[in-house]
Coordinates of C-alpha atoms in Angstrom, one line a residue:
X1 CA 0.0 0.0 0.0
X2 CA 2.9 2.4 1.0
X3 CA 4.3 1.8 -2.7
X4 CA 0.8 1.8 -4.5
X5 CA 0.2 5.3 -3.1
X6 CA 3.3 6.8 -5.0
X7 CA 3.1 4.8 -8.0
X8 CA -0.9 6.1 -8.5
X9 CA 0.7 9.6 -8.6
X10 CA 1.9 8.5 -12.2
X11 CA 0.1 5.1 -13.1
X12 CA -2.6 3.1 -13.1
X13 CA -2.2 0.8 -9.6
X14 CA -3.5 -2.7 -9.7
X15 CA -2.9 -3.9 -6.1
X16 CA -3.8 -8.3 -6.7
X17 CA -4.3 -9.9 -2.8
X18 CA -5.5 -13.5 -2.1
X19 CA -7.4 -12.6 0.4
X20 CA -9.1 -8.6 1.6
X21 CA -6.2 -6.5 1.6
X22 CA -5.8 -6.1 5.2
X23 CA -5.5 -9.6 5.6
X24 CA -1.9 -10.1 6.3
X25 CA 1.6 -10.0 8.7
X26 CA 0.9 -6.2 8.8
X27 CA -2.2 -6.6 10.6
X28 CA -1.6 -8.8 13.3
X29 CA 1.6 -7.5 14.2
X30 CA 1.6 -6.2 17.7
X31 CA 4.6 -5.3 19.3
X32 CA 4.9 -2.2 17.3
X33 CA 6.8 0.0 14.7
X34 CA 10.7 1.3 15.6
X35 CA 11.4 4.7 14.4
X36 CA 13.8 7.4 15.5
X37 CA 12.2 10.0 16.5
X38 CA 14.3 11.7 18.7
X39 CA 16.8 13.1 16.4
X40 CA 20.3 12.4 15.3
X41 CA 21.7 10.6 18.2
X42 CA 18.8 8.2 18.3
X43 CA 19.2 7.9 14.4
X44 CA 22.7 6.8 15.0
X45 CA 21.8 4.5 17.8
X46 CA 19.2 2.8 15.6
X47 CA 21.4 2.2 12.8
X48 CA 24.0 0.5 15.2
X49 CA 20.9 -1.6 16.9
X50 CA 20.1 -2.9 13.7
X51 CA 23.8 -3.4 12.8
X52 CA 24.1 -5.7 16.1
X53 CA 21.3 -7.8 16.0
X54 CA 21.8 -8.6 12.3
X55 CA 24.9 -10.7 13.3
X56 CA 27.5 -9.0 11.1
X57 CA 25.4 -9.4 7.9
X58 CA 23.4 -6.6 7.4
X59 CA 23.8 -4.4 4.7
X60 CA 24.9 -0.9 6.1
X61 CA 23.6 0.9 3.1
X62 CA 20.2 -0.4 3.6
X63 CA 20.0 -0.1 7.3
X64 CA 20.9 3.8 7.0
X65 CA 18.4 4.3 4.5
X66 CA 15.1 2.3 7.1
X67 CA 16.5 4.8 9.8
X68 CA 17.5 8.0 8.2
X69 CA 13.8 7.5 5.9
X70 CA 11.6 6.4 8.7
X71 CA 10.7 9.2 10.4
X72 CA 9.0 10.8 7.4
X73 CA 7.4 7.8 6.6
X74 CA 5.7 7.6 9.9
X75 CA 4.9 11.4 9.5
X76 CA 3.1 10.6 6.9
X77 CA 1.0 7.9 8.6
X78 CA 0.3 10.3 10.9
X79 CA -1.0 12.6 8.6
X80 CA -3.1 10.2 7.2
X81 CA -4.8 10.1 10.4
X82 CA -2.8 6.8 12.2
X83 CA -3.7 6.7 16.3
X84 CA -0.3 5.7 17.6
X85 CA -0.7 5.6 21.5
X86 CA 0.4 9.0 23.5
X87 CA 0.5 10.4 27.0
X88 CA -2.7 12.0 28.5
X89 CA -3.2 15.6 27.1
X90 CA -2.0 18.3 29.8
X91 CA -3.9 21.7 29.4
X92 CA -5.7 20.3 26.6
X93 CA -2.8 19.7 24.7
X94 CA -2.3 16.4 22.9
X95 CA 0.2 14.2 25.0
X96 CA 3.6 13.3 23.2
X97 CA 3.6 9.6 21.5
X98 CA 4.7 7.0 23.8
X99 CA 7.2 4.9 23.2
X100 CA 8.2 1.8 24.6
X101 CA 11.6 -0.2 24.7
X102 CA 11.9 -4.3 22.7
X103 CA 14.6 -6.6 22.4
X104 CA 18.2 -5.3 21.7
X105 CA 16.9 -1.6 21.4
X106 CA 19.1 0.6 23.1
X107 CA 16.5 3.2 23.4
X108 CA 12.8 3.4 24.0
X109 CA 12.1 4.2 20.1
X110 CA 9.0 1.5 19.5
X111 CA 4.8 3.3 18.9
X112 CA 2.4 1.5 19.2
X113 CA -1.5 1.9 18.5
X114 CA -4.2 0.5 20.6
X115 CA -1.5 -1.1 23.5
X116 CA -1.2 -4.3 21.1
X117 CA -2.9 -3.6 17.8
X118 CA -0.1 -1.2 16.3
X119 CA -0.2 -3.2 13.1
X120 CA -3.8 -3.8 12.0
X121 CA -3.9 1.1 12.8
X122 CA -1.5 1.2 10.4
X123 CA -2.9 -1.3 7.8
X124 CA -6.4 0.5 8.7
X125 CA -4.9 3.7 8.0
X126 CA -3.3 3.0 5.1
X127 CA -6.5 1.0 3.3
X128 CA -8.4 4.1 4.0
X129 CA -5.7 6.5 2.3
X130 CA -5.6 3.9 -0.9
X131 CA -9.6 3.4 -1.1
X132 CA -9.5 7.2 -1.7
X133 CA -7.2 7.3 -4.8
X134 CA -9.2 6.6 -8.0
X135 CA -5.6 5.5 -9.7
X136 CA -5.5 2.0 -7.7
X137 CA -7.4 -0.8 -8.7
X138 CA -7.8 -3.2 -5.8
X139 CA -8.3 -7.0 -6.6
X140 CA -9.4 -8.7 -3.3
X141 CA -9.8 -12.8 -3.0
X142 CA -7.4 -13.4 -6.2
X143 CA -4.4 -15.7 -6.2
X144 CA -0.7 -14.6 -8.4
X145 CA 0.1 -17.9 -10.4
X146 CA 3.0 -16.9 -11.9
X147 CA 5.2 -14.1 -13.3
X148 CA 5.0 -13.7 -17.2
X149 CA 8.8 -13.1 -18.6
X150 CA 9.5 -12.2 -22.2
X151 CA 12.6 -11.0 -23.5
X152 CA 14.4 -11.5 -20.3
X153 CA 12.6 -9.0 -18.8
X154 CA 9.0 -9.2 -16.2
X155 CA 5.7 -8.2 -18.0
X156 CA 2.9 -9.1 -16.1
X157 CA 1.2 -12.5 -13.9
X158 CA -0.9 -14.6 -14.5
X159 CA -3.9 -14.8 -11.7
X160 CA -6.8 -16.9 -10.7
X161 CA -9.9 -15.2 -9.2
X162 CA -12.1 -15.8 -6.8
X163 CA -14.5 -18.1 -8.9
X164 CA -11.4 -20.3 -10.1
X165 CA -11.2 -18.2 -13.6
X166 CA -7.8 -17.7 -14.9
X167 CA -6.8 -14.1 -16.1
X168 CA -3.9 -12.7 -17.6
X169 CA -2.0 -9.0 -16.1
X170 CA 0.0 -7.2 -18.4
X171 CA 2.0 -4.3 -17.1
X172 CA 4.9 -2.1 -17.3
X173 CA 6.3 -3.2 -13.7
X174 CA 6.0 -5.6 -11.1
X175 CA 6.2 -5.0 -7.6
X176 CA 6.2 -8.6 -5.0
X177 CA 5.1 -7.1 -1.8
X178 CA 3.4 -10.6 -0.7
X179 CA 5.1 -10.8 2.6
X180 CA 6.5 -14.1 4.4
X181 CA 6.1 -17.5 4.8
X182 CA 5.4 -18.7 7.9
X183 CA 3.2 -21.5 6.6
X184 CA 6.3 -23.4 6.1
X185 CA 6.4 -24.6 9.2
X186 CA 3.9 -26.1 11.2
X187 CA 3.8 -23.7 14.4
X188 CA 4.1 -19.8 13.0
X189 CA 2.2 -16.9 14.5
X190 CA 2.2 -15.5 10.5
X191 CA -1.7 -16.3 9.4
X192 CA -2.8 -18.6 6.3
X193 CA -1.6 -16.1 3.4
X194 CA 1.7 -16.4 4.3
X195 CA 2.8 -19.1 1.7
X196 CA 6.2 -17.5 0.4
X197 CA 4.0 -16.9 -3.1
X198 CA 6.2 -13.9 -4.3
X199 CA 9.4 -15.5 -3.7
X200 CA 8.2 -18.6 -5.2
X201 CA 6.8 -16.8 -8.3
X202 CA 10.5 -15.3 -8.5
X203 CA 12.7 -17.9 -8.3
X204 CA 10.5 -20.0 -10.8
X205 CA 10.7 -17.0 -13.3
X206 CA 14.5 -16.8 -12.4
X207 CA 15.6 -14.1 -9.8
X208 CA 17.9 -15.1 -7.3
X209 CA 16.8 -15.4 -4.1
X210 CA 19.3 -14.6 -1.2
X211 CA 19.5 -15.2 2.8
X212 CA 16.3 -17.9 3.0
X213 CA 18.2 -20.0 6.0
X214 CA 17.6 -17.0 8.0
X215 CA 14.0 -17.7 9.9
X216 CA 13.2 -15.9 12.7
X217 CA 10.9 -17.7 15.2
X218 CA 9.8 -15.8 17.7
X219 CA 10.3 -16.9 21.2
X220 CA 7.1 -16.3 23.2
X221 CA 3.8 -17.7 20.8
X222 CA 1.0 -19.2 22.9
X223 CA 1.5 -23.1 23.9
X224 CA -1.7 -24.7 24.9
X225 CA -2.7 -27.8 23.3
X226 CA -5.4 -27.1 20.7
X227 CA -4.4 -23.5 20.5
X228 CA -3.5 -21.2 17.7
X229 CA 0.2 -20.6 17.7
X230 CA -0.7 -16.7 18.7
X231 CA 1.6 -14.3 19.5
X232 CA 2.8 -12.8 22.7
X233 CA 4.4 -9.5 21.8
X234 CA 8.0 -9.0 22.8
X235 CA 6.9 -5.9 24.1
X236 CA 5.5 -7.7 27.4
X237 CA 9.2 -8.3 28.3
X238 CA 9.9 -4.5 27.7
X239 CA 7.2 -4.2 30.3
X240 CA 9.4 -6.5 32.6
X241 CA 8.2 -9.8 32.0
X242 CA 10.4 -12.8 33.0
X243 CA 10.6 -16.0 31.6
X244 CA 10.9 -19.2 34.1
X245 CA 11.4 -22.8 33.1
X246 CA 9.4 -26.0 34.4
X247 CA 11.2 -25.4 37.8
X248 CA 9.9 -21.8 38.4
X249 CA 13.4 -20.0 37.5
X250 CA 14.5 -17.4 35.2
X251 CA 17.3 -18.9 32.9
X252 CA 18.1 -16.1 30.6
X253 CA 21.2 -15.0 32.3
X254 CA 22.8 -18.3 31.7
X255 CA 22.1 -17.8 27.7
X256 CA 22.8 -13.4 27.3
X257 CA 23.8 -10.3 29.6
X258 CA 20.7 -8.4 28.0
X259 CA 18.3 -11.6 29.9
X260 CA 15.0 -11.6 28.8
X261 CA 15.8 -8.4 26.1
X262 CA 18.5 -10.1 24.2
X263 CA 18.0 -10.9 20.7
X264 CA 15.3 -12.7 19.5
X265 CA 17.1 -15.8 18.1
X266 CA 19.0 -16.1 21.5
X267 CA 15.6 -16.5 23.3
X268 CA 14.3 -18.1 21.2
X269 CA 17.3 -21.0 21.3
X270 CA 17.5 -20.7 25.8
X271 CA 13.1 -21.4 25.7
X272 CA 13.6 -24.4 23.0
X273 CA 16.3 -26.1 25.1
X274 CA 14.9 -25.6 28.6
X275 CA 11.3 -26.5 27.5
X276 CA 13.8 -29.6 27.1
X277 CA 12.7 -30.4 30.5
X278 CA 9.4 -29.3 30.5
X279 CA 6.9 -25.9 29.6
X280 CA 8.8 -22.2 29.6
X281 CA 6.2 -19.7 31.2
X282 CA 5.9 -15.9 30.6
X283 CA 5.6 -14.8 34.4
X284 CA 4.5 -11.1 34.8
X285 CA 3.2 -11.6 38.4
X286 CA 5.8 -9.2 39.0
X287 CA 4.5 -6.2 37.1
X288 CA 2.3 -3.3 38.7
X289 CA 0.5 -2.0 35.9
X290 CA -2.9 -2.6 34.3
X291 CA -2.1 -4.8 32.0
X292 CA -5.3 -5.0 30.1
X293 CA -5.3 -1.8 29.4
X294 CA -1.8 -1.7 28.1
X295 CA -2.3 -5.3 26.4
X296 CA -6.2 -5.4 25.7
X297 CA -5.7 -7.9 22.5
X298 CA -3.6 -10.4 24.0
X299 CA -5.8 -9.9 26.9
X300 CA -8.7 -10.7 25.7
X301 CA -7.0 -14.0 23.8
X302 CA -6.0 -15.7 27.0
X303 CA -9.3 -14.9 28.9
X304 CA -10.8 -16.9 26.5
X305 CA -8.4 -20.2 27.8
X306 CA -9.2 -18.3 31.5
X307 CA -5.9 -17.2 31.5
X308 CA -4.9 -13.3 32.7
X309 CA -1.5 -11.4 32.7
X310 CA -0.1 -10.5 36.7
X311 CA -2.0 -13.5 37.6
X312 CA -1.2 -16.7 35.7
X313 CA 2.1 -18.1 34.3
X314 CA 2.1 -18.1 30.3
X315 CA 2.8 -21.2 28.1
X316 CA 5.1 -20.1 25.5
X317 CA 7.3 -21.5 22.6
X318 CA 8.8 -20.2 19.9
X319 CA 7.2 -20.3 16.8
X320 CA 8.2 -19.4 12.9
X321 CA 7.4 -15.4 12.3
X322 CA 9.8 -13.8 10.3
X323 CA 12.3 -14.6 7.0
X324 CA 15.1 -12.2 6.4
X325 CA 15.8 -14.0 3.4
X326 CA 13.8 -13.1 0.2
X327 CA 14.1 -11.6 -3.7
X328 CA 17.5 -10.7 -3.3
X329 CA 17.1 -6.7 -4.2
X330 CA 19.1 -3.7 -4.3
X331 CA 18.3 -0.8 -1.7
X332 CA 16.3 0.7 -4.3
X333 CA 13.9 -2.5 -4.6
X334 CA 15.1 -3.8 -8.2
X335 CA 15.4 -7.5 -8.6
X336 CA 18.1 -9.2 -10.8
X337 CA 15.0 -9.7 -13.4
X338 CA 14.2 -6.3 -15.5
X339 CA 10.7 -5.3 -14.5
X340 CA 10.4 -7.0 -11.5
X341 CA 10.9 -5.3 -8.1
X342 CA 10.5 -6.2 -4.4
X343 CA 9.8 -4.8 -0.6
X344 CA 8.9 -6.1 2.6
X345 CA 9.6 -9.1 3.6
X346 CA 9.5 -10.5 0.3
X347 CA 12.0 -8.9 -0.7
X348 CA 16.0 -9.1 0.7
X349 CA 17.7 -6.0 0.8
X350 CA 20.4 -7.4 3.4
X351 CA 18.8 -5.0 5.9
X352 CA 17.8 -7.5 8.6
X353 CA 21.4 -9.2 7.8
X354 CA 20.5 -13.1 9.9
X355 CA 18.6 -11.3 12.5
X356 CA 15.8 -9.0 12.6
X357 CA 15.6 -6.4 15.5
X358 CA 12.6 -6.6 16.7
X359 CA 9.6 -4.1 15.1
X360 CA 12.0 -3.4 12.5
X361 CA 9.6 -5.0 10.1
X362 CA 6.8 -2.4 9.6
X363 CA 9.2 0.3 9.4
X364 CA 10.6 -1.9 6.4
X365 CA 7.5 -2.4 4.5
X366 CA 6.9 1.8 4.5
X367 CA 9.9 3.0 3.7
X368 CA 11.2 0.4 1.1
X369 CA 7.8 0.4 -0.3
X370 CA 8.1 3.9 -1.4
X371 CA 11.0 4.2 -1.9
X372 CA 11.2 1.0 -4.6
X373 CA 7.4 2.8 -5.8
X374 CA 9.9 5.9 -6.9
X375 CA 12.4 3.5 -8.8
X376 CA 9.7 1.8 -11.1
X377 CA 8.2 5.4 -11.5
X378 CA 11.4 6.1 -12.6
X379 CA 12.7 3.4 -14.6
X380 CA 9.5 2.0 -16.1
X381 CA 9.0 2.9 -20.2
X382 CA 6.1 5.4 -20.7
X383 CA 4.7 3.7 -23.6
X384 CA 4.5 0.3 -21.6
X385 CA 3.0 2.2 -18.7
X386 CA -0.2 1.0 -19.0
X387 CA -2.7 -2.1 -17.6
X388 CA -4.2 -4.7 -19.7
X389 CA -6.3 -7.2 -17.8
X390 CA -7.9 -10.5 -19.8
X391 CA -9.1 -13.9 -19.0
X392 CA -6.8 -16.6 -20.2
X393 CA -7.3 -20.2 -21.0
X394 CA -9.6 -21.9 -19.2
X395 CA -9.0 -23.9 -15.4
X396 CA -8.9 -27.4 -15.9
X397 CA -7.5 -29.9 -13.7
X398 CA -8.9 -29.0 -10.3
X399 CA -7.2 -31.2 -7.5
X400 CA -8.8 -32.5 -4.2
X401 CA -8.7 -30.7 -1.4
X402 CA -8.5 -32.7 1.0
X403 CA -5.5 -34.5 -0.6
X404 CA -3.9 -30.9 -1.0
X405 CA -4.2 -29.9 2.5
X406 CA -3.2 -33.8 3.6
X407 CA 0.2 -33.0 1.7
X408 CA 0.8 -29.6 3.3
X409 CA 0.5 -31.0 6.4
X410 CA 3.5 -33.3 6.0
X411 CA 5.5 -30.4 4.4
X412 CA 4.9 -28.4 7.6
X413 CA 5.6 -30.8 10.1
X414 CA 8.6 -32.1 8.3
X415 CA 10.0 -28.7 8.0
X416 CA 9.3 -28.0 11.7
X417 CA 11.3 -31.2 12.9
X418 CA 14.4 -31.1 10.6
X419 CA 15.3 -27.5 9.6
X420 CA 13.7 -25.3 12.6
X421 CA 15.4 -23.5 15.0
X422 CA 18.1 -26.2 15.9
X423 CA 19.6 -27.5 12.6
X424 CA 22.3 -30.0 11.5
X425 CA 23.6 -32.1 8.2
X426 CA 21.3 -34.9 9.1
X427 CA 17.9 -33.3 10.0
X428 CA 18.5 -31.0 6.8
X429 CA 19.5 -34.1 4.4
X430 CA 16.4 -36.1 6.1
X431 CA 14.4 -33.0 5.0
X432 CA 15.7 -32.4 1.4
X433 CA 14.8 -36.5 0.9
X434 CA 11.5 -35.9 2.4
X435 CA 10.8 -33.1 0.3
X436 CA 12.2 -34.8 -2.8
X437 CA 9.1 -37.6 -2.2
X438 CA 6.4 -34.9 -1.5
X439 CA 7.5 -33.2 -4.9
X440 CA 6.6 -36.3 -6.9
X441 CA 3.2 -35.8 -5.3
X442 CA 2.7 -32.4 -5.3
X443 CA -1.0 -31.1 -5.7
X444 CA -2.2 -31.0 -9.7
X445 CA -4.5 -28.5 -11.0
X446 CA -5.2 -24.4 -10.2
X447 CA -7.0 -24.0 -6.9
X448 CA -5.4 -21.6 -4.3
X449 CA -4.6 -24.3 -2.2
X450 CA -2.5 -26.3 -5.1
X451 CA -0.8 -23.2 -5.9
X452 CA 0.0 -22.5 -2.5
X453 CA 1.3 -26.1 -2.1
X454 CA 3.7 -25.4 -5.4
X455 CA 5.0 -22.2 -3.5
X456 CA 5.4 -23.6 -0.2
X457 CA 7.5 -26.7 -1.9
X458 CA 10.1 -24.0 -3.5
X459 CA 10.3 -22.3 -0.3
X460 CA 10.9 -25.2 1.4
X461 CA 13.7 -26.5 -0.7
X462 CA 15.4 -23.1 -0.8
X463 CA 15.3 -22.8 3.0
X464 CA 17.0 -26.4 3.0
X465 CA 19.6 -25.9 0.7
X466 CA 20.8 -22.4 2.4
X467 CA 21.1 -24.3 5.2
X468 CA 22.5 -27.0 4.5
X469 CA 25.3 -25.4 2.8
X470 CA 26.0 -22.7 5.5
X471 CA 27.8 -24.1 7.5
X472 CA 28.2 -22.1 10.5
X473 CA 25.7 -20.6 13.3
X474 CA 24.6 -17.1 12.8
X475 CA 21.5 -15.0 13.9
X476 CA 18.3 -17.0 13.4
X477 CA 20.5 -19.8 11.7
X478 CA 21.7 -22.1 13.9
X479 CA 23.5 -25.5 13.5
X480 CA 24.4 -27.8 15.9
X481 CA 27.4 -29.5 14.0
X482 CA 28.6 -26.0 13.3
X483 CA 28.0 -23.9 16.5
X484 CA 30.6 -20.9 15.7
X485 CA 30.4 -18.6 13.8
X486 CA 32.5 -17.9 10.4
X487 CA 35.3 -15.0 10.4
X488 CA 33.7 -14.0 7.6
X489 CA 30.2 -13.0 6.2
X490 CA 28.6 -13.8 3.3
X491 CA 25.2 -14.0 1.9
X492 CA 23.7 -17.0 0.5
X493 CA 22.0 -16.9 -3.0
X494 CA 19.9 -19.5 -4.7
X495 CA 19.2 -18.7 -9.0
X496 CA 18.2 -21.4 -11.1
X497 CA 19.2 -24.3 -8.9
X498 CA 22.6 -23.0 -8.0
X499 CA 23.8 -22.1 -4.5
X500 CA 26.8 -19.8 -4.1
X501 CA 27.9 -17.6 -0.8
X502 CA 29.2 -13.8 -1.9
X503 CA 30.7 -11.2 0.4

């Protein structure tokens, strides 16, 4: 949406989603958005954050640009009328924004709208911007197919609709901002439209694809058997949350100086091995606040399993919620395929590096969103500017159902137990052979949930063969034959079947 909004200043916008727009990472993301606001200093100190977490991989270039570009981007959202949370007025004055402190922040730099709802204010906000431009075409409950490439370069996609009816997108430029995949796995707090489709679409049509061994899981998802996987916003250990194993006592200082702050993948790794021994609880018994009124969502989730923050321990496990890895991209959001860009976390622009810091994410889908919408403005030929939208041949082949979602099943949970968060040369060659026999069954025919299964199989196999051949620990990427880390850095990238690790 943030790129559709400056390409309509120029173009015809079609914006194609599977499901309503809203429906996506964006809007269930709770912990909040990082910006710095507080000038310079805390410009600096946000670059050098990101630069930390990201495990000596992030590209600097990139970085500078989410934190120097940020700010005005989240100007703009509040323009456009965004309710991030401030202080009580004082003389009737609006209060000043509140911000809050995450995971390996060394400021308080994170807004948030609605305590834990920061995501679905801006998505909200944003829809209501778009809906208002006559320029952008939005087509809701449509699946992407594939990318059309002619002449080397990307010229449109081919899409199925709502009523299983093929059609045919030509345009001047292609923009994948179809966010992650945490249907890869079998426990993710990402919801059902995050099949990797964009990525999948890419590396079919060619691109190159960098960084896809890098999944962040997040450490603290609701465990309950029977449960959704739903998550419990880092930003309940910013409001001094502890976490205590099976035996009633905090662990984190055995695992990283910054406890229960430290980076994400370090948490993540200390709950996996001491749930070892049995559950890992969020304990905020601790914590004088009102806590439903500073966490109303997640509040309101665990009442339903009669469960309430400063009262109860908290099942928690990590589950999979972020990929750093993606369309390998320039900072400007161009792809190694003319006509086809990237953003978000389709897209890799090396500015998560093997680690994300934490509510670095939204920030990331605003600012490289626009700022890839100005490239293709830019770049793309006048005379091929325009939109041509037709049906194509007609669906045939229709698979079953219930066989399709039998065979994601079995992709899921064999990508959960062999290339999760603790990997090594066995699990990840036990998971390329398993993969190998699900491809020779993969789901025939055009339904969403066929072409879903397609996607999730290439994203699958990518994952596994970055992994496999890094062989070292880094950030979210962690091998247990490997445990150190390499003296020096390199990205991964995948094109055409070919894995090779550059500087």
């Amino acid at each position: 949406m943030s790129a559709a909004i400056r390409l309509a200043e120029t173009s015809t916008v079609l914006v194609v989603t599977k499901e309503e727009l809203a429906e996506s990472n964006t809007a269930y993301a709770q912990g909040g958005i990082a910006v710095a606001m507080g000038g310079e200093e805390d410009v600096a100190l946000h670059l050098e954050d990101t630069m930390a977490a990201g495990d000596g991989l992030v590209n600097r270039e990139a970085a500078a640009v989410l934190v120097t570009e940020g700010p005005k981007r989240v100007e703009e959202l509040l323009e456009w009328g965004t309710a991030f949370d401030r202080y009580p007025k004082k003389n009737g004055v609006e209060g000043e924004l509140m911000r809050t402190r995450e995971g390996a922040h060394s400021l308080s730099r994170i807004l948030h709208a609605n305590g834990d709802a920061t995501g679905k204010e801006i998505a909200v906000s944003l829809l209501r911007h778009v809906r208002e431009i006559p320029a952008i075409e939005l087509m809701e409950w449509t699946t992407s197919v594939d990318l059309i490439v002619e002449g080397g370069r990307v010229v449109g996609a081919t899409l199925l609709d709502g009523e299983g009816g093929l059609r045919v997108v030509r345009a001047g430029a292609v923009l994948l901002a179809s966010g992650g995949a945490g249907q890869v796995y079998s426990d993710t707090t990402n919801p059902a439209v995050a099949t990797g489709d964009g990525i999948a679409m890419a590396y079919r049509a060619g691109a190159a694809v960098s960084d896809m061994e890098f999944y962040q899981f997040h450490p603290t998802a609701f465990s309950e058997v029977g449960a959704p996987r739903f998550l419990l916003s880092e930003a309940l250990r910013g409001e001094g949350a502890y976490l205590v194993n099976a035996k009633g006592e905090r662990f984190m200082e055995r695992y990283h100086p910054l406890l229960e702050l430290a980076p994400r993948d370090v948490v993540a790794r200390a709950i996996t091995r001491e749930g070892m021994d049995g559950p890992v609880y969020l304990d905020m018994r601790h914590v004088k606040k009102d806590l439903h009124a500073r966490f109303p969502g997640i509040s309101s989730f665990l009442a339903k399993y009669r469960l309430e923050l400063g009262r109860d321990l908290i099942p928690v496990r990590p589950a999979a919620h972020y990929l750093m890895g993606g369309v390998r991209t320039d900072v400007q959001g161009r792809t190694s395929l003319p006509g086809l860009y990237a953003a978000g976390e389709a897209a890799c622009t090396g500015v998560h590096g093997a680690n994300r810091l934490a509510s670095n994410s939204l920030l990331e889908g605003l600012v490289f969103g626009a700022l890839t919408a100005e490239t293709m403005i830019a770049e793309t030929p006048r005379e091929d500017g325009g939109l041509g939208v037709a049906p194509a041949a007609s669906n045939t082949g229709v698979s079953s159902d219930a066989a399709t979602e039998k065979w994601i099943k079995e992709l899921r949970e064999l990508m959960w137990k062999y290339a999760g968060l603790l990997r090594d040369a066995d699990g990840l060659r036990q998971a390329k052979r398993g993969l190998d026999a699900l491809g020779k069954a993969l789901p025939k025919g055009l339904t969403r949930r066929a072409v879903e299964a397609r996607n999730l199989q290439v994203v699958a196999e990518l994952i596994v063969a970055s992994a496999l051949g890094r062989e070292e620990s880094r950030g979210a990427h962690f091998r247990n034959d490997f445990p150190l880390r390499s003296e020096v850095a390199k990205h991964s990238v995948m094109q055409q079947g070919r894995l090779e690790f550059v500087a």
